[in-house]
PDB file of N, CA and C in Angstrom:
ATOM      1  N   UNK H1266      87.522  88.005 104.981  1.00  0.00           N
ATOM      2  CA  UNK H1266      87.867  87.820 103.587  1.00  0.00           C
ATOM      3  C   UNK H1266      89.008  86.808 103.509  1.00  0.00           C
ATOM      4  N   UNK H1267      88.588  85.673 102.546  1.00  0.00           N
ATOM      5  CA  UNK H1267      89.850  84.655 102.416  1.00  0.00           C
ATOM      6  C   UNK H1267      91.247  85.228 101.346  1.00  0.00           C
ATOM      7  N   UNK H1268      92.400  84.296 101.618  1.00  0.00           N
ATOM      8  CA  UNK H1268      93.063  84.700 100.802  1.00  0.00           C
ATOM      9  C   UNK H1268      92.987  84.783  99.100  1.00  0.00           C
ATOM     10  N   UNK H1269      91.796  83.717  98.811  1.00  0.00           N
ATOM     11  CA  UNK H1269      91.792  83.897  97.391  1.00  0.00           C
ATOM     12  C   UNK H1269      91.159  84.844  97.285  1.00  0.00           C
ATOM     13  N   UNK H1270      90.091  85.856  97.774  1.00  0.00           N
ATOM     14  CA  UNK H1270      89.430  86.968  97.607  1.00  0.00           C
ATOM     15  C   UNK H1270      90.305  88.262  97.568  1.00  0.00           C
ATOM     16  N   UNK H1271      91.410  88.184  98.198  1.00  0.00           N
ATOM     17  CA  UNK H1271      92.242  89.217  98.914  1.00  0.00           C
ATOM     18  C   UNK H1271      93.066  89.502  97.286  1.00  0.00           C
ATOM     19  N   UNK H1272      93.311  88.049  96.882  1.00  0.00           N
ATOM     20  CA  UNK H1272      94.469  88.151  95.709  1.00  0.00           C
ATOM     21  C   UNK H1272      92.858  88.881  94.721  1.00  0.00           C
ATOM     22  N   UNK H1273      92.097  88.360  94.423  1.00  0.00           N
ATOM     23  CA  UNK H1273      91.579  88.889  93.137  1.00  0.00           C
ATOM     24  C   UNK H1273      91.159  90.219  93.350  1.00  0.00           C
ATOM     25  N   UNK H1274      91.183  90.824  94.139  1.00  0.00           N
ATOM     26  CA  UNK H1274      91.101  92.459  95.007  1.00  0.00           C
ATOM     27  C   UNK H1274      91.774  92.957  94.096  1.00  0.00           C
ATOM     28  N   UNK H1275      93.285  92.184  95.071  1.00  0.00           N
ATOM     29  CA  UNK H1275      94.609  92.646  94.403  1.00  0.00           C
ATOM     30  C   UNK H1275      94.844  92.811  92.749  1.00  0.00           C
ATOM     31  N   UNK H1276      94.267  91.900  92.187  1.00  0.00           N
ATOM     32  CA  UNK H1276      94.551  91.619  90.792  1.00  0.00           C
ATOM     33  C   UNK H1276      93.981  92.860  89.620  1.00  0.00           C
ATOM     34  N   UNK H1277      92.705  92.796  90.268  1.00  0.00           N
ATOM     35  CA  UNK H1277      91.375  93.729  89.632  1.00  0.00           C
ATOM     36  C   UNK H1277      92.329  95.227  90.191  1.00  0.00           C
ATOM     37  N   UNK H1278      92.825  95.729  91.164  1.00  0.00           N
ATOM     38  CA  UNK H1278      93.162  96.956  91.459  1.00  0.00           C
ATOM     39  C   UNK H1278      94.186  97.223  90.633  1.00  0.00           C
ATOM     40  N   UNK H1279      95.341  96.097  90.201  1.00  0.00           N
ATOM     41  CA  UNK H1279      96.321  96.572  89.501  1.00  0.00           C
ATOM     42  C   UNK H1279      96.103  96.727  88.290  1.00  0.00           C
ATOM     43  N   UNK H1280      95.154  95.304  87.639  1.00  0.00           N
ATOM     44  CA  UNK H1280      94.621  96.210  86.425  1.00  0.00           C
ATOM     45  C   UNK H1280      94.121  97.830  85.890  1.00  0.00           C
ATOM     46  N   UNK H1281      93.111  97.860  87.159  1.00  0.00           N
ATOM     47  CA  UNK H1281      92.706  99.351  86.855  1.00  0.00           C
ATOM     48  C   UNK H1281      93.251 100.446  86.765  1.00  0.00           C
ATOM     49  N   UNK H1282      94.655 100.076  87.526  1.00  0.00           N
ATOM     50  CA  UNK H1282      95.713 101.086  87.674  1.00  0.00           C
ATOM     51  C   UNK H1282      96.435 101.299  86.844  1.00  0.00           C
ATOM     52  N   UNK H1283      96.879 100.013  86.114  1.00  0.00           N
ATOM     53  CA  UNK H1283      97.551 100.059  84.871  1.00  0.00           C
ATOM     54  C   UNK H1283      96.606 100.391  83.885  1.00  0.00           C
ATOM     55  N   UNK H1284      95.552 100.444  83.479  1.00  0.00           N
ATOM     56  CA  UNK H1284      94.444 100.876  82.824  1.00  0.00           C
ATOM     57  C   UNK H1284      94.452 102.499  82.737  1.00  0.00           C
ATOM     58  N   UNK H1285      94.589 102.842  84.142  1.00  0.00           N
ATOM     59  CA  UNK H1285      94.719 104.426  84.461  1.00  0.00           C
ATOM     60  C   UNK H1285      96.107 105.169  83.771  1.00  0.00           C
ATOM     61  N   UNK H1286      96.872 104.425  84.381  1.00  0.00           N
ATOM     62  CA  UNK H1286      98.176 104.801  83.846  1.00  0.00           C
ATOM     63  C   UNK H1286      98.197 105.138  82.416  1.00  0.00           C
ATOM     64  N   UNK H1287      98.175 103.383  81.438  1.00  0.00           N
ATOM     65  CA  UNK H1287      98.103 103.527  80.167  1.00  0.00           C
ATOM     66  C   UNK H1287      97.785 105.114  79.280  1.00  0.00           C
ATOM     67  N   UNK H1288      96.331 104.727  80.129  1.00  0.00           N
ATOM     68  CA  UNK H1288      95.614 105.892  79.479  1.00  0.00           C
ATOM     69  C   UNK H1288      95.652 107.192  79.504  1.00  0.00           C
ATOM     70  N   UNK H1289      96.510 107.634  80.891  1.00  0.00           N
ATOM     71  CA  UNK H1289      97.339 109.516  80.674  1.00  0.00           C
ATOM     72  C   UNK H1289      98.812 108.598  79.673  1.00  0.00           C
ATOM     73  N   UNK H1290      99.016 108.182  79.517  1.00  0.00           N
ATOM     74  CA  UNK H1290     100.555 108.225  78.373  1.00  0.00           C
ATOM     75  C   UNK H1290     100.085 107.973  77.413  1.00  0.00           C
ATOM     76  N   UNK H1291      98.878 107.099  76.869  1.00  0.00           N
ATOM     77  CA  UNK H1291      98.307 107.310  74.962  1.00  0.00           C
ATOM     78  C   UNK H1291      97.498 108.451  74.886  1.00  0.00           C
ATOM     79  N   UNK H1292      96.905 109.193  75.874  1.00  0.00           N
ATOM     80  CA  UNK H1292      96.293 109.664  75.214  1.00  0.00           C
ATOM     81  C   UNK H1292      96.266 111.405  76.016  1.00  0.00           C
ATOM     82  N   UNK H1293      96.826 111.426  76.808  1.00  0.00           N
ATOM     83  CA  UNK H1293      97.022 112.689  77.292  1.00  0.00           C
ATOM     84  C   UNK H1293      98.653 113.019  77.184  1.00  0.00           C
ATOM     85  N   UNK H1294      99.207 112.600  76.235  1.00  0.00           N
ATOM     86  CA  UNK H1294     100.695 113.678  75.827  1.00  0.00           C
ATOM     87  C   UNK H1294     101.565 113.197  76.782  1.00  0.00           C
ATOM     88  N   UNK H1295     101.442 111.864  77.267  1.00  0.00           N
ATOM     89  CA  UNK H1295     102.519 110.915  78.287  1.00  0.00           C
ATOM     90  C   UNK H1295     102.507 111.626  79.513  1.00  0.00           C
ATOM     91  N   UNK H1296     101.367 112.043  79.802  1.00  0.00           N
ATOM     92  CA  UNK H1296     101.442 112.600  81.384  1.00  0.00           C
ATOM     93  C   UNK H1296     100.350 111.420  82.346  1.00  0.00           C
ATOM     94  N   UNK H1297     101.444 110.946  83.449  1.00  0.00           N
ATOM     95  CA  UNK H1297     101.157 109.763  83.924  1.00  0.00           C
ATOM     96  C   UNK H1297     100.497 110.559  85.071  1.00  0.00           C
ATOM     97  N   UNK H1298      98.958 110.156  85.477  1.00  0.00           N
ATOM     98  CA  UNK H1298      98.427 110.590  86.227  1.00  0.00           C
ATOM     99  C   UNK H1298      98.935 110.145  87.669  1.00  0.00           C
ATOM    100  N   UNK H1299      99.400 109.145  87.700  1.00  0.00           N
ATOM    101  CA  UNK H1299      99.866 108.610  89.581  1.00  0.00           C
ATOM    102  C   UNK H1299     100.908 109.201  89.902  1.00  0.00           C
ATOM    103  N   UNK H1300     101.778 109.924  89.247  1.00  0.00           N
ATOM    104  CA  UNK H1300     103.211 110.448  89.919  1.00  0.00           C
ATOM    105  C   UNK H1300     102.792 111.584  90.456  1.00  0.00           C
ATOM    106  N   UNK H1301     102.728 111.123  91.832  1.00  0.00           N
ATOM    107  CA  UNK H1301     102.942 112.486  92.555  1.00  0.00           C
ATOM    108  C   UNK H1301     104.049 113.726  92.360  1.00  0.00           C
ATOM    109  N   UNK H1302     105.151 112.776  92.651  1.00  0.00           N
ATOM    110  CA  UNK H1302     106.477 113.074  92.483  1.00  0.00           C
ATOM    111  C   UNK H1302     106.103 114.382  91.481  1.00  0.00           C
ATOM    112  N   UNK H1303     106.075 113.622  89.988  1.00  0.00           N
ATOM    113  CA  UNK H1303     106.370 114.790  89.075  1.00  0.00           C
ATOM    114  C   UNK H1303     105.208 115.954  89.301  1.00  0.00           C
ATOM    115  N   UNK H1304     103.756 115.868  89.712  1.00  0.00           N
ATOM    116  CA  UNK H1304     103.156 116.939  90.248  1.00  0.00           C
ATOM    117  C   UNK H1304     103.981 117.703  91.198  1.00  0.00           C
ATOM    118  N   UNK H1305     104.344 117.399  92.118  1.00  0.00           N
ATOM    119  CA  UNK H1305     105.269 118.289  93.193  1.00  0.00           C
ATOM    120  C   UNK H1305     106.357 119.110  92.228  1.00  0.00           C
ATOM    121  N   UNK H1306     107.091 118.760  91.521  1.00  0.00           N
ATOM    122  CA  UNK H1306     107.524 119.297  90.386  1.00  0.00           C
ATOM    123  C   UNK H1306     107.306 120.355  89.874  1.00  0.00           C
ATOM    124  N   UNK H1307     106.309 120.063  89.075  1.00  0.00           N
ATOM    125  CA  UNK H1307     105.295 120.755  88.442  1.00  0.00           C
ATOM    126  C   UNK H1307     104.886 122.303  89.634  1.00  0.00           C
ATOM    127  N   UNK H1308     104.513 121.741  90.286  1.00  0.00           N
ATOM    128  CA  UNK H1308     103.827 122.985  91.705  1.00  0.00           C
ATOM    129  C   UNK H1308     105.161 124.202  91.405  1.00  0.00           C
ATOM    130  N   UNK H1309     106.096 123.356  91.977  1.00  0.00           N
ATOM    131  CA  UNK H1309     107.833 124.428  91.852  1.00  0.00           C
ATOM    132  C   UNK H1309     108.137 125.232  90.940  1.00  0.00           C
ATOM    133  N   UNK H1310     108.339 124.206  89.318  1.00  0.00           N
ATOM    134  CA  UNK H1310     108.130 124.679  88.476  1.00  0.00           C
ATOM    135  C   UNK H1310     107.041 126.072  88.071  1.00  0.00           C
ATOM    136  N   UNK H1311     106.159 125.859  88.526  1.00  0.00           N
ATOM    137  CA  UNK H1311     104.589 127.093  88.127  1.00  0.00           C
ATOM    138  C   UNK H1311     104.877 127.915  89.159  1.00  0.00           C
ATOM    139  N   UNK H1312     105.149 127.648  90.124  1.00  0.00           N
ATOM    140  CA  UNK H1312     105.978 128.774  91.248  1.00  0.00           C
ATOM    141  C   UNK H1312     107.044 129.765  90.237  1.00  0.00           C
ATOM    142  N   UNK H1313     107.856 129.400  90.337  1.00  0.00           N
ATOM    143  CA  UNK H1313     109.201 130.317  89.360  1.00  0.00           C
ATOM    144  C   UNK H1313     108.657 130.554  88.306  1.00  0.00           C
ATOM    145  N   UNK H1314     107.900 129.926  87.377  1.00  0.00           N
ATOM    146  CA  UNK H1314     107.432 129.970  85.933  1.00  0.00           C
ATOM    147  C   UNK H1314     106.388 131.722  86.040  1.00  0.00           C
ATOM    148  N   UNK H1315     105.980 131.795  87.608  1.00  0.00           N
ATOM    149  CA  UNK H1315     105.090 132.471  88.070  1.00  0.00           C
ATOM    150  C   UNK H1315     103.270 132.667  87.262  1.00  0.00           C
ATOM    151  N   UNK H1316     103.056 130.817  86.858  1.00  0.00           N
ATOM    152  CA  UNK H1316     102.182 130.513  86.719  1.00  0.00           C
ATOM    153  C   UNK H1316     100.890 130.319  87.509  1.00  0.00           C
ATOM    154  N   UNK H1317     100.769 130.883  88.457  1.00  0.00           N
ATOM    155  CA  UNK H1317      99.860 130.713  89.679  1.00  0.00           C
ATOM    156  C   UNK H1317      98.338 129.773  89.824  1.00  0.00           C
ATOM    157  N   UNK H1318      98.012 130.123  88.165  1.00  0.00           N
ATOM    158  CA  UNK H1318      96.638 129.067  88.268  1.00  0.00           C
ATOM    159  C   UNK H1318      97.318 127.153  87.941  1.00  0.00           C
ATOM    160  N   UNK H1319      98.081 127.313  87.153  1.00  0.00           N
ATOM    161  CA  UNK H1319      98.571 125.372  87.221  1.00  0.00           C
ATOM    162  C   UNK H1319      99.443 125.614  88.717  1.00  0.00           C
ATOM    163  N   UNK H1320     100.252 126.104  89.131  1.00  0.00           N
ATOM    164  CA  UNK H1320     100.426 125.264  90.767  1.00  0.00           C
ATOM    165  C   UNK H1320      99.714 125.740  91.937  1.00  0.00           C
ATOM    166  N   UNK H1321      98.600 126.153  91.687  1.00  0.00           N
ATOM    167  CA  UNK H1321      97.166 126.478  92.289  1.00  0.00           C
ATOM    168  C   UNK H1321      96.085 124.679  91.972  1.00  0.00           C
ATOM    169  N   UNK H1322      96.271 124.720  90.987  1.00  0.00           N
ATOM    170  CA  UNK H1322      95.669 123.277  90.540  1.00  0.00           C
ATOM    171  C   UNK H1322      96.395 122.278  90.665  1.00  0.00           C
ATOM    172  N   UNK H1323      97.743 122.250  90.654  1.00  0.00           N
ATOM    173  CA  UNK H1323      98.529 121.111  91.134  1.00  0.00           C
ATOM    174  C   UNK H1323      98.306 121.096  92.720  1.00  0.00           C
ATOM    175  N   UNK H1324      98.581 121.760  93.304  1.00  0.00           N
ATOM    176  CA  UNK H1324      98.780 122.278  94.755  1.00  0.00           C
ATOM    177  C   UNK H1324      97.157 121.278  95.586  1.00  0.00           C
ATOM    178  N   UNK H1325      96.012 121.509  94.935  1.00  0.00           N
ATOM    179  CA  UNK H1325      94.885 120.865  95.425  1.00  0.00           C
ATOM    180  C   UNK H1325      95.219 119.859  94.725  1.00  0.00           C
ATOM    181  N   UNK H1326      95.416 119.589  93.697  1.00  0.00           N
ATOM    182  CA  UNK H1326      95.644 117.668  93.399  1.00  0.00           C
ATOM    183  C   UNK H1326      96.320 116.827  94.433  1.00  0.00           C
ATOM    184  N   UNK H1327      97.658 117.744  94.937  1.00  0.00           N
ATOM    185  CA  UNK H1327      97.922 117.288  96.213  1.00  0.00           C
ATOM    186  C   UNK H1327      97.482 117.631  97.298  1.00  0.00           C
ATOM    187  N   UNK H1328      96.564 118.511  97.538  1.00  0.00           N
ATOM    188  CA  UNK H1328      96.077 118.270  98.658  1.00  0.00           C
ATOM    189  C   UNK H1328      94.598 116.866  98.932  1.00  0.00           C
ATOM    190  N   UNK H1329      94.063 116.299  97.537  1.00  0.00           N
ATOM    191  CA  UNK H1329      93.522 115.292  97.325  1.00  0.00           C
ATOM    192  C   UNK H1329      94.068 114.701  97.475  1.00  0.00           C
ATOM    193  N   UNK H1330      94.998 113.910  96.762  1.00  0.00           N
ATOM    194  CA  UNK H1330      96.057 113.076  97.236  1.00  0.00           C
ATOM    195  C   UNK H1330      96.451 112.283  98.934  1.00  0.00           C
ATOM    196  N   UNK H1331      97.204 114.100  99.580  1.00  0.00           N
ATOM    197  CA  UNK H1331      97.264 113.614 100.762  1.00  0.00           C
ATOM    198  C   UNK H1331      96.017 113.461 101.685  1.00  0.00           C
ATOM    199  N   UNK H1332      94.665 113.660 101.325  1.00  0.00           N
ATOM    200  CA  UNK H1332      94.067 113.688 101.999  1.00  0.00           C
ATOM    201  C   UNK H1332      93.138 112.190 101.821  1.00  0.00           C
ATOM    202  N   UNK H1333      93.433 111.598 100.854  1.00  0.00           N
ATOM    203  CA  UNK H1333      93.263 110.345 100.403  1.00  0.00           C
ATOM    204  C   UNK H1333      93.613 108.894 100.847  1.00  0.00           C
ATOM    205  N   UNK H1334      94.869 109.562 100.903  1.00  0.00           N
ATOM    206  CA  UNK H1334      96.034 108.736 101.995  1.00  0.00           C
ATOM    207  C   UNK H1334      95.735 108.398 103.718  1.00  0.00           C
ATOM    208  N   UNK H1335      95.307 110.179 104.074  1.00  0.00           N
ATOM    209  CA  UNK H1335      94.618 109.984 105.163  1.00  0.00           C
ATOM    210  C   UNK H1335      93.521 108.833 105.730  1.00  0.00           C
ATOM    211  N   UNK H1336      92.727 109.179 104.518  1.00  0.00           N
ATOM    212  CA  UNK H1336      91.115 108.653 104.819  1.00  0.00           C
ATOM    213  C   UNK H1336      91.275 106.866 104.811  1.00  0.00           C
ATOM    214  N   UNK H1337      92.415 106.688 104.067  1.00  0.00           N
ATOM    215  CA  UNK H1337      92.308 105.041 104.328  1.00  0.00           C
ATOM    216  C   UNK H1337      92.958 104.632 105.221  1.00  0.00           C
ATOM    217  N   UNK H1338      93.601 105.540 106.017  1.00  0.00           N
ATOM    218  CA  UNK H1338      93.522 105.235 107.427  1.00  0.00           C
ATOM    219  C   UNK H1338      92.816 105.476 108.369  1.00  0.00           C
ATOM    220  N   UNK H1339      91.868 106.344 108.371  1.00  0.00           N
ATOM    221  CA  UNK H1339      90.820 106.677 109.181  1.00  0.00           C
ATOM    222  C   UNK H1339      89.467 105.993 109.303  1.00  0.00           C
ATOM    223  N   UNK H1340      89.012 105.680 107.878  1.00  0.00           N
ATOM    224  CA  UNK H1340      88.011 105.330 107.324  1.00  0.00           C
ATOM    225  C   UNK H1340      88.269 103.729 108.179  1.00  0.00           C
ATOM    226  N   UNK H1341      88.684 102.905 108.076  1.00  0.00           N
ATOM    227  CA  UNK H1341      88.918 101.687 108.705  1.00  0.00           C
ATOM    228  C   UNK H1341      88.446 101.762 110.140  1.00  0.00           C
ATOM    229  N   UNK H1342      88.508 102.444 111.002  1.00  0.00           N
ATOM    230  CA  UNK H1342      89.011 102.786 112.081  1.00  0.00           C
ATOM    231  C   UNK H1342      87.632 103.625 112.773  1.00  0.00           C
ATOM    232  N   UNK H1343      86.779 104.348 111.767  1.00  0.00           N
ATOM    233  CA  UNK H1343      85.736 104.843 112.789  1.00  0.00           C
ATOM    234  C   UNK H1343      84.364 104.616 111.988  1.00  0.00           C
ATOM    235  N   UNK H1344      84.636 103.478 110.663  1.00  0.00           N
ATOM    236  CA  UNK H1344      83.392 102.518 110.133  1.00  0.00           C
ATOM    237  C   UNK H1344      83.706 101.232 110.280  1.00  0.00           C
ATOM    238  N   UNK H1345      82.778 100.314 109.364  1.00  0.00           N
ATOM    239  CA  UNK H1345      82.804  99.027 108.851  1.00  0.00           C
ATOM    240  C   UNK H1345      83.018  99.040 107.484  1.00  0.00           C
ATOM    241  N   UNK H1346      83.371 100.072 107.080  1.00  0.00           N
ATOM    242  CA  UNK H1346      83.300 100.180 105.934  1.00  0.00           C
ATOM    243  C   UNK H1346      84.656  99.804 105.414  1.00  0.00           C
ATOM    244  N   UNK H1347      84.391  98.779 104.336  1.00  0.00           N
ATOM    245  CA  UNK H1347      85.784  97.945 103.453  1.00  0.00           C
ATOM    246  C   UNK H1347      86.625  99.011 102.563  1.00  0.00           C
ATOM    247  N   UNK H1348      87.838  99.361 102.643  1.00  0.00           N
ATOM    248  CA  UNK H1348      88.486 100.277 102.215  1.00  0.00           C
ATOM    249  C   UNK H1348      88.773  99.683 100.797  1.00  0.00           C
ATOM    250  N   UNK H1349      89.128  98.396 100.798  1.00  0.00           N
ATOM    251  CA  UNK H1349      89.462  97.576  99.574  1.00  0.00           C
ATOM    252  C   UNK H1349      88.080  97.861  98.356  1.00  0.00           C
ATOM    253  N   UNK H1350      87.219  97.890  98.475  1.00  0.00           N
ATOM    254  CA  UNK H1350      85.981  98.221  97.686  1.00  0.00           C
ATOM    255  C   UNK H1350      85.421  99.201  97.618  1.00  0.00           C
ATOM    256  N   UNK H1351      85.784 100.112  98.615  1.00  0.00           N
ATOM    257  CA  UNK H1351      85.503 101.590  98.354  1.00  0.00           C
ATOM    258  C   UNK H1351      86.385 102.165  97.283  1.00  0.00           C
ATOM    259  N   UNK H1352      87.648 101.847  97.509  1.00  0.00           N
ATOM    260  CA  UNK H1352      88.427 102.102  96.440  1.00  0.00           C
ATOM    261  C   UNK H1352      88.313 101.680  95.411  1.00  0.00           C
ATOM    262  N   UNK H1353      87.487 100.351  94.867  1.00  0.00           N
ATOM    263  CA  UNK H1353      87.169 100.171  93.214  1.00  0.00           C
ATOM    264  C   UNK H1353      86.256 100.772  93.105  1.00  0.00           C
ATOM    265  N   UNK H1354      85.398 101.783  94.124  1.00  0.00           N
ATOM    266  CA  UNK H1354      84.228 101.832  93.521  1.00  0.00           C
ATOM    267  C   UNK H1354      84.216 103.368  92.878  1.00  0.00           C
ATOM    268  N   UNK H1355      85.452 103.898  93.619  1.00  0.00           N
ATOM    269  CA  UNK H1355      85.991 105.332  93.506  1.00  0.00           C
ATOM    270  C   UNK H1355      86.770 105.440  92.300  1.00  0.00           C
ATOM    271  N   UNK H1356      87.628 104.203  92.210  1.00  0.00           N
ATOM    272  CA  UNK H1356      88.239 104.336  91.060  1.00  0.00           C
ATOM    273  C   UNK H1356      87.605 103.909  89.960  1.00  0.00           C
ATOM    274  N   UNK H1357      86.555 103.117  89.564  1.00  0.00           N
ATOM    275  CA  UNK H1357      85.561 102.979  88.555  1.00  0.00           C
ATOM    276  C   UNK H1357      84.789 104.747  88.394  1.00  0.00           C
ATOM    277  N   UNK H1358      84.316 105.361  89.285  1.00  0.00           N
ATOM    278  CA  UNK H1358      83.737 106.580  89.635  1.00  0.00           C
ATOM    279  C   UNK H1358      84.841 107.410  88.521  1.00  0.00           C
ATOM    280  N   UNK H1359      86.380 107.360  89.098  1.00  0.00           N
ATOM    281  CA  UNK H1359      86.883 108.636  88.293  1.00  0.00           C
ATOM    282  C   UNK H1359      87.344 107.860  86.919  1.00  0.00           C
ATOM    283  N   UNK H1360      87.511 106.850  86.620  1.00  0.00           N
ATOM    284  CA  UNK H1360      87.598 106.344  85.095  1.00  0.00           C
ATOM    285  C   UNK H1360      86.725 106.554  84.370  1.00  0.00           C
ATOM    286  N   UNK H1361      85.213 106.390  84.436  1.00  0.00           N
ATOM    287  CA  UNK H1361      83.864 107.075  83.927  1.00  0.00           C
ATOM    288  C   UNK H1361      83.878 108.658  83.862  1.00  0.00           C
ATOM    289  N   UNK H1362      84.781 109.610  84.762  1.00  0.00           N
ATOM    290  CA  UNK H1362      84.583 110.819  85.073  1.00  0.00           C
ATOM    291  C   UNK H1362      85.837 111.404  83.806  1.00  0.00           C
ATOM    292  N   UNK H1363      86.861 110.450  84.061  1.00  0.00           N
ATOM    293  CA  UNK H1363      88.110 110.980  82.636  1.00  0.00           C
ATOM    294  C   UNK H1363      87.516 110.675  81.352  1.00  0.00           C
ATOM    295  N   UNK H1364      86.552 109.723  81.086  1.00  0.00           N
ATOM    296  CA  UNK H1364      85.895 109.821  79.729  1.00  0.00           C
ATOM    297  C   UNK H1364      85.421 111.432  79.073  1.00  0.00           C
ATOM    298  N   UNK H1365      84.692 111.929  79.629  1.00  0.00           N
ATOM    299  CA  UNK H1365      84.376 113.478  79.874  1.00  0.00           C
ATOM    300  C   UNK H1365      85.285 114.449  80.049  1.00  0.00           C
ATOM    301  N   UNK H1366      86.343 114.300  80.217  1.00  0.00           N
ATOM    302  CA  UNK H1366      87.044 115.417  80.409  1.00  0.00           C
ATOM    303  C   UNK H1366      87.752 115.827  78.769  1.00  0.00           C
ATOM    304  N   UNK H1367      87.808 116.935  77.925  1.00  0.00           N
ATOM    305  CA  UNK H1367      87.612 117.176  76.475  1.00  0.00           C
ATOM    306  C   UNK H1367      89.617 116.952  76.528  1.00  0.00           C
ATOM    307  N   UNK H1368      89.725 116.760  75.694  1.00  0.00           N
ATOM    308  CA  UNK H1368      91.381 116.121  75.120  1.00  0.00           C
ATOM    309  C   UNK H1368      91.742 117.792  74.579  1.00  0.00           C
ATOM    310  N   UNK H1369      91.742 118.712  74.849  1.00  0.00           N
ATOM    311  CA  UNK H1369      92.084 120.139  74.469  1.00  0.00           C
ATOM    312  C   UNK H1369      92.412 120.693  75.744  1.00  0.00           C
ATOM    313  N   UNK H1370      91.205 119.836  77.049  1.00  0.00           N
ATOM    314  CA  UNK H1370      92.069 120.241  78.244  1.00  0.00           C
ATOM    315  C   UNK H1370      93.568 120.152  78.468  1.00  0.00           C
ATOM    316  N   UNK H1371      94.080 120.781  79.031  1.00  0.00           N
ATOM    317  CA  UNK H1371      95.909 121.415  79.389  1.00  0.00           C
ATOM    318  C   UNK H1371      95.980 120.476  80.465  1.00  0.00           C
ATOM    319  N   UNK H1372      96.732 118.899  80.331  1.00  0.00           N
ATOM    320  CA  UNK H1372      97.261 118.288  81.592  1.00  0.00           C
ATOM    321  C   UNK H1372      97.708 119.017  82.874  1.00  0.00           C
TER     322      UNK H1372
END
C-alpha cells in the first residue's frame, strides 16, 4: 500500500469516528461512545451504586474493547488479512447496527 492510500485510510477512519462520536453527543444525551475511560467509571460507579446489571454491561463493553485491541495485533500476524479494512468494514457494520438501536434505550 502506497503512501497516498495509507493517508486516505487514514482520512475515511477519522471521519467515521468523528461521525461516531458526533452521534452519541446529539443524539444519545452526550454520552460519547469511545471513552473508555468514562465506561471504567461508570463499572465503579454501578459497583457502589450496587447496580449490577449496567456494570455487568459496562464490564463486557470492556471486555470487547480489550479484546479488540488484542485482535489487531494478532489478526496481522496469523492472516493476510488487512487490519486497516477490516476495521472500516466493522465500523460501517456497527454504524448500520446503532441506527436500530430504539433512543428510549438507557446509554
Amino acid at each position: 500500500m502506497n503512501i497516498k492510500q495509507e493517508k486516505n485510510i487514514h482520512h475515511m477512519v477519522s471521519l467515521i469516528g468523528g461521525f461516531i462520536g458526533g452521534y452519541g453527543i446529539i443524539t444519545r444525551a452526550s454520552n460519547f461512545g469511545s471513552a473508555e475511560t468514562t465506561n471504567m467509571i461508570a463499572i465503579i460507579v454501578g459497583l457502589f451504586d450496587r447496580d449490577m446489571e449496567a456494570a455487568l454491561l459496562r464490564t463486557c463493553a470492556l471486555i470487547i474493547y480489550i479484546a479488540a485491541i488484542v485482535f489487531t495485533i494478532v489478526i496481522p500476524k496469523v492472516s493476510k488479512i488487512n487490519v486497516k479494512y477490516l476495521s472500516l468494514i466493522i465500523s460501517a457494520i456497527g454504524m448500520v447496527g446503532m441506527a436500530f438501536i430504539a433512543p428510549e434505550v438507557h446509554p
